[in-house]
Coordinates of C-alpha atoms in Angstrom, one line a residue:
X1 CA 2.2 -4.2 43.8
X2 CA 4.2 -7.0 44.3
X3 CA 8.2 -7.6 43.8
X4 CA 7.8 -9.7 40.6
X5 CA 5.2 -7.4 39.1
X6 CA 7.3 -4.1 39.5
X7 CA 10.3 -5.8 38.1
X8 CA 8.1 -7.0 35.0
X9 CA 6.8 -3.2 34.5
X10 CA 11.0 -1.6 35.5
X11 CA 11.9 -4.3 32.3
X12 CA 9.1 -2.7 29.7
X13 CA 9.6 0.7 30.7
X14 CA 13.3 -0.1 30.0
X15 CA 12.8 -1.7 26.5
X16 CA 10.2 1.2 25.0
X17 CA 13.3 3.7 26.7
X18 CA 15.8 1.7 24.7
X19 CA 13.3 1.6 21.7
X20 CA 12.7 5.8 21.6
X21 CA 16.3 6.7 22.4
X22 CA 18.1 4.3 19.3
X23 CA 15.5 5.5 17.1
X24 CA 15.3 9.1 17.4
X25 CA 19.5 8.9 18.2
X26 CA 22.5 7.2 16.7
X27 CA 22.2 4.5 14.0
X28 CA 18.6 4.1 13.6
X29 CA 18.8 2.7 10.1
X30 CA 17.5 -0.8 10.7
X31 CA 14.8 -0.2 13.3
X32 CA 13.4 2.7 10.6
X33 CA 13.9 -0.3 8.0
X34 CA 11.8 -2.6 10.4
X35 CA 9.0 0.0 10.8
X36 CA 9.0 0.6 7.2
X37 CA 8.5 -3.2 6.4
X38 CA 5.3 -3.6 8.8
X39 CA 4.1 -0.5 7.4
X40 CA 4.0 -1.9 3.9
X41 CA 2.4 -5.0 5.4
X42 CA -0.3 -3.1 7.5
X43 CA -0.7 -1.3 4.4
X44 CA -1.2 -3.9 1.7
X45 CA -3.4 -5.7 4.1
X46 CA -5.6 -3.0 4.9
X47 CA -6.0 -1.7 1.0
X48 CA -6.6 -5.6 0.0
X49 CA -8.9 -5.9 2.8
X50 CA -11.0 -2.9 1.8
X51 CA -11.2 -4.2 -1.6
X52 CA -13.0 -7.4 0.1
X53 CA -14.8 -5.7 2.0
X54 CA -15.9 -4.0 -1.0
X55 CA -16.6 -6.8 -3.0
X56 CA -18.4 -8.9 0.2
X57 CA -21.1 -5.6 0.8
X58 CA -24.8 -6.0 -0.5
X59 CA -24.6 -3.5 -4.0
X60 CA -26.3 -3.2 -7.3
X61 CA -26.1 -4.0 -10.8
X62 CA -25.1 -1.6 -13.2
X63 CA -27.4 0.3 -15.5
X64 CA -26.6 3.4 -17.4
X65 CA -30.2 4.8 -16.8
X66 CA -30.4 4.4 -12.9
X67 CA -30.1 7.0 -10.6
X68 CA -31.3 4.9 -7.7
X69 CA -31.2 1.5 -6.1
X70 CA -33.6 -0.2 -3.6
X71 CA -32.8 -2.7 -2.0
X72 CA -33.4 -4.9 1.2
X73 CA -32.3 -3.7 4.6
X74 CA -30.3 -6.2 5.5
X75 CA -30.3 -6.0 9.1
X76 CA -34.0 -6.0 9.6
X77 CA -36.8 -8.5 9.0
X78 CA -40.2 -7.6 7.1
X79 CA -42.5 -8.9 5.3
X80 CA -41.7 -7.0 2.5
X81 CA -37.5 -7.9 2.6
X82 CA -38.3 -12.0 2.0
X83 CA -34.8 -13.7 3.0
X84 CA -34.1 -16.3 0.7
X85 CA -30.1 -17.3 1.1
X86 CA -29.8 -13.3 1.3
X87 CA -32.5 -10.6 1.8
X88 CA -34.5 -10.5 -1.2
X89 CA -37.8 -7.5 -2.0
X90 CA -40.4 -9.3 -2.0
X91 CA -44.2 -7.5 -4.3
X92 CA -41.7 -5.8 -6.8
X93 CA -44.1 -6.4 -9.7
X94 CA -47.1 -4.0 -7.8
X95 CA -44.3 -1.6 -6.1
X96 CA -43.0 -1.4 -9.7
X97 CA -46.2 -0.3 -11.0
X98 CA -46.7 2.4 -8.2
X99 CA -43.2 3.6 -9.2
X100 CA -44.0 3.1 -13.1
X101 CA -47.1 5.8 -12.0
X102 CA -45.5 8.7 -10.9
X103 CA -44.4 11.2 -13.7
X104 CA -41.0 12.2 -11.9
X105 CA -39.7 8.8 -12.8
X106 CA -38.8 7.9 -16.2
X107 CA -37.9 4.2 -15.9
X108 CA -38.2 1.4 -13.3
X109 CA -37.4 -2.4 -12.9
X110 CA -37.4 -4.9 -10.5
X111 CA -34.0 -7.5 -10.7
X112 CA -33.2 -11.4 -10.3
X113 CA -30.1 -12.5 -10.3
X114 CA -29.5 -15.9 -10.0
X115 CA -26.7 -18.1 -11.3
X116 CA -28.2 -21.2 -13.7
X117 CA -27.1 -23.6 -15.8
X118 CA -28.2 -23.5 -19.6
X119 CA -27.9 -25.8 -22.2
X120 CA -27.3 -25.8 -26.1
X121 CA -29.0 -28.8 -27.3
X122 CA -28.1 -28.4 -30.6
X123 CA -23.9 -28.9 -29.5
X124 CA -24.5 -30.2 -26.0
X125 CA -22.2 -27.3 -24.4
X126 CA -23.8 -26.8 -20.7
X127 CA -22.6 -23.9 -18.8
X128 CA -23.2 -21.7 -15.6
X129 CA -24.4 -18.3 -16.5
X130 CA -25.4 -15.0 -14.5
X131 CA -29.1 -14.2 -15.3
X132 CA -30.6 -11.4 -14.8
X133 CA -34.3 -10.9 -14.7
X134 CA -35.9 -7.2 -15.3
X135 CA -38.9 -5.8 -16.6
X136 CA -38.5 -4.2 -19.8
X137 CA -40.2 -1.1 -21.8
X138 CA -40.6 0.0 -25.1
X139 CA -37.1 2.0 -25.2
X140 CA -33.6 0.5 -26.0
X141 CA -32.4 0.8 -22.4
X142 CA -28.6 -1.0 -21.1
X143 CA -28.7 -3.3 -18.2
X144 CA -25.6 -4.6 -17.2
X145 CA -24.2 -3.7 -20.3
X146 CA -26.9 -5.5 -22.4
X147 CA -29.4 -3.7 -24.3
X148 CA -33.3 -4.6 -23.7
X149 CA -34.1 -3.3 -27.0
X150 CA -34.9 -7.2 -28.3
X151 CA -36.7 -8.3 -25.1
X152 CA -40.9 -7.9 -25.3
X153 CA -42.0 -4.9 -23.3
X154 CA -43.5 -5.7 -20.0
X155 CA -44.0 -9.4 -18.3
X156 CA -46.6 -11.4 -20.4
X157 CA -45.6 -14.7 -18.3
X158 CA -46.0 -12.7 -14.8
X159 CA -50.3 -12.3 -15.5
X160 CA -51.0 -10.3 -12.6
X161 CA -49.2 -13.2 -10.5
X162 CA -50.8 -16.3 -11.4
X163 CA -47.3 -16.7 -13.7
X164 CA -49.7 -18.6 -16.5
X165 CA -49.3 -15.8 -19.3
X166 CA -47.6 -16.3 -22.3
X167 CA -44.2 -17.4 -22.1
X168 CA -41.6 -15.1 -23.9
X169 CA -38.6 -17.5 -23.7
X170 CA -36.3 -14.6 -25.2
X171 CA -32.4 -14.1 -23.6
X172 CA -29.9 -11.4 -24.6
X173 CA -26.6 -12.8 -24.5
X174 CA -23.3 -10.9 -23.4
X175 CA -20.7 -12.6 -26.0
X176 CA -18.8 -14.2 -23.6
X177 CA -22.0 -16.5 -22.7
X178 CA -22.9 -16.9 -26.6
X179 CA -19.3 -18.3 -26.9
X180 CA -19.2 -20.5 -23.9
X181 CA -22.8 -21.7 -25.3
X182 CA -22.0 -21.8 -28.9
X183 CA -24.9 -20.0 -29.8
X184 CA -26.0 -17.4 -31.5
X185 CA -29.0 -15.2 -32.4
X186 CA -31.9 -17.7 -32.9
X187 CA -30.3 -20.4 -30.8
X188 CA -32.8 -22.7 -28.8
X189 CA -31.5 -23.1 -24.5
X190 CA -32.6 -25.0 -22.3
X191 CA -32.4 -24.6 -18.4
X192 CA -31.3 -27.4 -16.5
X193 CA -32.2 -26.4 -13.2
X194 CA -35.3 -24.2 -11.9
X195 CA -38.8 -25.8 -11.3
X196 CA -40.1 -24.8 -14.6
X197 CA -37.6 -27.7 -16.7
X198 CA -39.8 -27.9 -19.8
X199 CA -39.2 -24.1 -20.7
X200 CA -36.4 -23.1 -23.4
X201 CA -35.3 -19.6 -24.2
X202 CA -34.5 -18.7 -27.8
X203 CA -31.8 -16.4 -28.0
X204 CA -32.9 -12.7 -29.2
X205 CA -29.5 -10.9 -29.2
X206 CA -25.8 -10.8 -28.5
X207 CA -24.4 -7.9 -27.4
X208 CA -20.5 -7.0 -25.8
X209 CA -21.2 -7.0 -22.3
X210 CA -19.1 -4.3 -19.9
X211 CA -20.0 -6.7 -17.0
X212 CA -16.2 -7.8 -16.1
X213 CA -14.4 -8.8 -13.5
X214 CA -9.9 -9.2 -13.0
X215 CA -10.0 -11.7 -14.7
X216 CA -12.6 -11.3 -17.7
X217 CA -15.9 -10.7 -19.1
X218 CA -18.8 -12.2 -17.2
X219 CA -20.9 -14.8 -18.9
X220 CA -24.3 -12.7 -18.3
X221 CA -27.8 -12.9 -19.9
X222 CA -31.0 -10.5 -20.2
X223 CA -34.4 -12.3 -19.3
X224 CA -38.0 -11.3 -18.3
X225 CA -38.4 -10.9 -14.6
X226 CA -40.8 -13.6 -14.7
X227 CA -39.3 -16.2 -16.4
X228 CA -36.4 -15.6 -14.2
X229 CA -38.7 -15.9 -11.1
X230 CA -39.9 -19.3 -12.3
X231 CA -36.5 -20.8 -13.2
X232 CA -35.0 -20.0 -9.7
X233 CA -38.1 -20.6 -7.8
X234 CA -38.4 -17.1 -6.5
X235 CA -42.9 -16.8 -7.2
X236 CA -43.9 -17.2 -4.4
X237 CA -44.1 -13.5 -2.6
X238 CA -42.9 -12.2 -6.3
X239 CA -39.0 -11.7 -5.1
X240 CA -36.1 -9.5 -6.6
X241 CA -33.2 -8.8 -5.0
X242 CA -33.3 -4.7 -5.9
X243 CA -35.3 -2.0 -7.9
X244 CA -33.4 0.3 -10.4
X245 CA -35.3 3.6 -10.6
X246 CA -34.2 6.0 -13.3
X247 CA -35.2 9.6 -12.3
X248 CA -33.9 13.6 -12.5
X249 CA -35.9 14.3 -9.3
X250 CA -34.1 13.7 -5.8
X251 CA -37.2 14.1 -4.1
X252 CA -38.1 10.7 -5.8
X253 CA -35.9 8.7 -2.9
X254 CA -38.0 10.4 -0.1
X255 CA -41.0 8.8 -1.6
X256 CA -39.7 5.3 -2.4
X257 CA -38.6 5.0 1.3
X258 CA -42.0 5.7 2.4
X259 CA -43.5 3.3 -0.5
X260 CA -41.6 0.8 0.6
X261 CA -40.5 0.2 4.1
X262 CA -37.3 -1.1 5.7
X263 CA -34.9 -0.7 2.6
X264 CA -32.3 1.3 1.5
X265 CA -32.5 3.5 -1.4
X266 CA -29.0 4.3 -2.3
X267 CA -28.1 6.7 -4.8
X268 CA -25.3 5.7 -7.5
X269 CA -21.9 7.1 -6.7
X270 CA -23.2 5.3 -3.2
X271 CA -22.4 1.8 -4.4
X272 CA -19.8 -1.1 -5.2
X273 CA -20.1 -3.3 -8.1
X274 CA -22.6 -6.2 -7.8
X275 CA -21.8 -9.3 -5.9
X276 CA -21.9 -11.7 -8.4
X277 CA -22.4 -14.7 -6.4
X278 CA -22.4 -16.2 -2.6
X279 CA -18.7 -17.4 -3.5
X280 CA -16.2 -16.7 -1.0
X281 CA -14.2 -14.7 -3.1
X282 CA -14.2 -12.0 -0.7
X283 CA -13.1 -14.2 2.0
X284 CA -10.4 -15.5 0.2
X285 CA -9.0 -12.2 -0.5
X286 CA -9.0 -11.0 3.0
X287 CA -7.2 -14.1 4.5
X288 CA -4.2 -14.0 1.6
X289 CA -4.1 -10.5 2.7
X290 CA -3.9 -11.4 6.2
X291 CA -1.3 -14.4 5.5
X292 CA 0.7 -12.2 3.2
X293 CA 1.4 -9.2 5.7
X294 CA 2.1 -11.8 8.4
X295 CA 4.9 -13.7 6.8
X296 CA 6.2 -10.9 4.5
X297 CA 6.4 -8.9 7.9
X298 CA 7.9 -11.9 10.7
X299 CA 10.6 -12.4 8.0
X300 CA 11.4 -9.0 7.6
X301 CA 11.3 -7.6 11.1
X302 CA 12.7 -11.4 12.3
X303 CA 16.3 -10.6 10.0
X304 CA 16.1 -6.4 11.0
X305 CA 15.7 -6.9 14.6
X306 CA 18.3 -9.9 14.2
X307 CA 20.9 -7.7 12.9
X308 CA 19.8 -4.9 15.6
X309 CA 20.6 -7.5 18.2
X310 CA 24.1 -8.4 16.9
X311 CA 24.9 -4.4 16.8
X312 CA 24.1 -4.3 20.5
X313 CA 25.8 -7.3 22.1
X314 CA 27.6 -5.2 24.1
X315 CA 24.6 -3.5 25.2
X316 CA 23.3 -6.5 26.0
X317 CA 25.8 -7.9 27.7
X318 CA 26.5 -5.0 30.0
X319 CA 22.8 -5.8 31.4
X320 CA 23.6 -9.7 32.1
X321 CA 26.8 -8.0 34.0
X322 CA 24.6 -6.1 36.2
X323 CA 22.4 -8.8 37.0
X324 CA 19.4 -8.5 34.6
X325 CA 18.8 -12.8 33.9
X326 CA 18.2 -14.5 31.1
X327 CA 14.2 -14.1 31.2
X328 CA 14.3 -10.4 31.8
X329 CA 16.5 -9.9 28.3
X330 CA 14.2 -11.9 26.5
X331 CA 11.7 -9.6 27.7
X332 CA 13.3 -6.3 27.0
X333 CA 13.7 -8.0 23.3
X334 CA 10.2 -8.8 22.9
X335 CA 9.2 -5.3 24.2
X336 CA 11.5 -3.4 21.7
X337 CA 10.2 -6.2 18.5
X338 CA 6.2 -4.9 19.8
X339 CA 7.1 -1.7 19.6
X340 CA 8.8 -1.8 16.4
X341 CA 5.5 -3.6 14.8
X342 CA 2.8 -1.5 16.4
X343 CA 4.2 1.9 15.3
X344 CA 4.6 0.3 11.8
X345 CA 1.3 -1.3 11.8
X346 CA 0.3 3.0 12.6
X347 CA 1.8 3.9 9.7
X348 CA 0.7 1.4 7.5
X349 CA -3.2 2.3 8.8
X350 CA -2.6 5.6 7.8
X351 CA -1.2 4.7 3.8
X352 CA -3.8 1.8 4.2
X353 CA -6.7 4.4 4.2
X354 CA -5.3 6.0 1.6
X355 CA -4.7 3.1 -0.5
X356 CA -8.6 2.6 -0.3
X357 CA -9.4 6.0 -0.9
X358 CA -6.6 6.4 -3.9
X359 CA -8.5 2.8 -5.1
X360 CA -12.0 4.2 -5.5
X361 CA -10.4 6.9 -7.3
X362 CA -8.8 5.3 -9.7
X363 CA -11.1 2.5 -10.6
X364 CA -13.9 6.0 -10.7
X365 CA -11.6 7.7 -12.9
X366 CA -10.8 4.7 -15.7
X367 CA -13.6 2.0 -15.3
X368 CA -16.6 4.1 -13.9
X369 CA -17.1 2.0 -10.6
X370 CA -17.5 4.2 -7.8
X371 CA -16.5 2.8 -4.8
X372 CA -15.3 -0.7 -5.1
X373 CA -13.2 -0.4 -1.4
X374 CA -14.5 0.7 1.5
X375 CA -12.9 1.1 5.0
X376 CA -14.2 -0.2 8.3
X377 CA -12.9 -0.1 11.6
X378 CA -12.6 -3.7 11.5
X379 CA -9.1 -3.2 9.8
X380 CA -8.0 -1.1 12.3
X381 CA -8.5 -4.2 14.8
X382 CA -7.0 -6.7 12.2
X383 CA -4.0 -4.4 11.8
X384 CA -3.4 -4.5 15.2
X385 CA -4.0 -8.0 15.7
X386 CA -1.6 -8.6 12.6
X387 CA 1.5 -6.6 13.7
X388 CA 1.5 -7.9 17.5
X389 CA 1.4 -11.4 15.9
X390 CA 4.1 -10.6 13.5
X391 CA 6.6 -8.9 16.6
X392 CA 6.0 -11.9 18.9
X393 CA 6.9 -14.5 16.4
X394 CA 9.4 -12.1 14.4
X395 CA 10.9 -12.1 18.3
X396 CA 12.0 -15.8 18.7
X397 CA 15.3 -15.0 16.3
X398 CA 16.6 -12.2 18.3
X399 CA 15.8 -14.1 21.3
X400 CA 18.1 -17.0 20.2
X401 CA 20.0 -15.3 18.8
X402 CA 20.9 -12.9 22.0
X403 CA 21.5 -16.5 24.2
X404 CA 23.9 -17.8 21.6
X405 CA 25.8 -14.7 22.8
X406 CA 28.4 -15.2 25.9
X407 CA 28.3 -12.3 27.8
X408 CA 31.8 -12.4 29.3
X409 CA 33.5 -13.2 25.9
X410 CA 31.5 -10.2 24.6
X411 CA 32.7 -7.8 27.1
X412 CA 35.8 -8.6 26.8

């Protein structure tokens, strides 16, 4: 090992030395306060960055009758998972009807959701909705919040896939989208987008919606699977994006798997709420987060460490009287600002995790969503990441601040 190298390694083991003994002896106040302000970073950005990671995974749409989900397995490719933007089922009107066959199961539907634009002719309002296409039967059943009581049973326009049948044109309407629309039961819609322009849907109910995000209700409407397929050009292999399977039987999920390979049948309580679009919400979310701890940390631990550095002038001076140079203090700075940072950005994993787990409990508890964070061990790498960022910039003031500082003068 050379000269240079041991002096490098004496200098670090000398700055985590000076970091243990001031904070587990004498005034500690400030360094605790510095650990305590990463920690609430780490911590704000790990729960916020569950929450996106929450929001980004593949999950289903709410039903009150559905016990289980299928949907594609992402991380494989089969004939039956048809990737279209994302994974999508593909033959959900015949694996329906296998399902639809088996006495343990009381209800089943395939679902399409697909962002369109519709159009009220009658007051020229145009606007973006979430439709939903599912397969109705003759009971009053509650899909994403809307009932299917008004909707024809079965799929007329589907005709054993040649998609010529009759053309139901009805939509249930979550009020939100009847207001943005103007309409109301009876009123005619027309699609602006799809490969099928010359259909129109006539509006067949409005029901309150409990489809909501932060921010609001989502506009949200109820069609037949079929209609839907042929609006968003999703025919051809007959595609969904999951199957809601109402059952009392658990043995049920052994089957579906079997019935149809390479996806994932997920119970309830196993999901977070549906991903409403391919926005980058998620995304978004994550990097504030990110941003967020960094700044609120550098500032913090910047003016902590700052203050530590003017309490120990003397200290610091006695090792520029000894011969430690210019370089070498800067160092020992840096090293003690790390430290500081990486056993706050432990702490804050630790109330992170529980942030996401006190999260899923809450939104459980009051809104009935299980699971809307989930913790990966990504986080634990971004925490990391985040707080040795934060300690070497948060390390240039007590740097400068430490050479603005005349040794001799201070010893004196």
């Amino acid at each position: 090992m050379s000269r240079k190298v041991r002096r490098l390694a004496g200098v670090v083991r000398l700055g985590l030395a000076r970091f243990s003994g001031r904070l587990f002896g004498g005034d500690s106040r400030q360094l605790w306060s510095s650990i305590a302000g990463v920690a609430f970073a780490v911590m704000l950005m790990t729960t916020v960055g569950g929450i996106s990671l929450g929001l980004a995974s593949q999950s289903a749409i709410e039903s009150e009758d559905v016990d289980y989900w299928v949907v594609p397995d992402a991380a494989s490719a089969s004939a039956i998972a048809v990737s279209v933007d994302a994974p999508r089922l593909g033959g959900v009107h015949s694996v329906t009807d296998q399902l639809a066959d088996d006495d343990r199961i009381d209800y089943a539907t395939p679902v399409l959701i697909r962002v369109l634009e519709l159009s009220n002719p009658q007051t020229g309002n145009s606007e973006y909705i979430l439709v939903a296409g599912v397969i109705p039967d003759s009971t009053n059943r509650s899909i994403i919040g809307l009932p299917t009581a008004s909707l024809e049973p079965g799929d007329p326009h589907y005709a054993d896939g040649t998609y010529d049948g009759p053309w139901t044109g009805q939509a249930v309407l979550s009020t939100g989208a009847a207001t943005l629309l103007d309409a109301e039961k009876g009123t005619t819609l027309s699609p602006e987008t799809g490969s099928a322009t010359n259909r129109s849907f006539t509006v067949s109910d409005v029901a309150e919606s409990e489809y909501t995000t932060g921010i609001g209700e989502v506009p949200v409407a109820l069609v037949h699977l079929s209609e839907a397929q042929a609006l968003s050009g999703a025919t051809s292999g007959d595609q969904a994006d999951q199957i809601l399977v109402s059952t009392d039987d658990a043995a049920v999920a052994g089957d579906i798997e079997r019935l149809y390979p390479q996806t994932n049948v997920v119970k309830r309580t196993g999901f977070a709420q549906q991903q409403l679009s391919s926005s980058s919400l998620p995304l978004a979310i994550a990097v504030g987060a990110v941003l967020t701890a960094f700044v609120v940390g550098t500032l913090f631990v910047a003016t902590m460490m700052g203050l530590e550095v003017l309490s120990e002038r003397a200290s610091l001076a006695t090792l520029a009287a000894i011969g430690y140079s210019s370089s070498s203090r800067s160092l020992l700075l840096v090293v003690e600002t790390l430290s500081v940072t990486l056993s706050g950005a432990v702490v804050g994993l630790g109330l992170g995790i529980g942030g996401i787990e006190l999260t899923n409990v809450l939104t459980e508890r009051y809104l009935g969503i299980a699971s809307v964070a989930r913790f990966d061990p990504i986080l634990v790498g971004a925490a990391f990441v985040v707080s040795v960022l934060i300690g070497l910039f948060a390390s240039v003031y007590p740097v400068w601040l430490s050479h603005r500082a005349n040794p001799v003068e201070v010893l004196q």
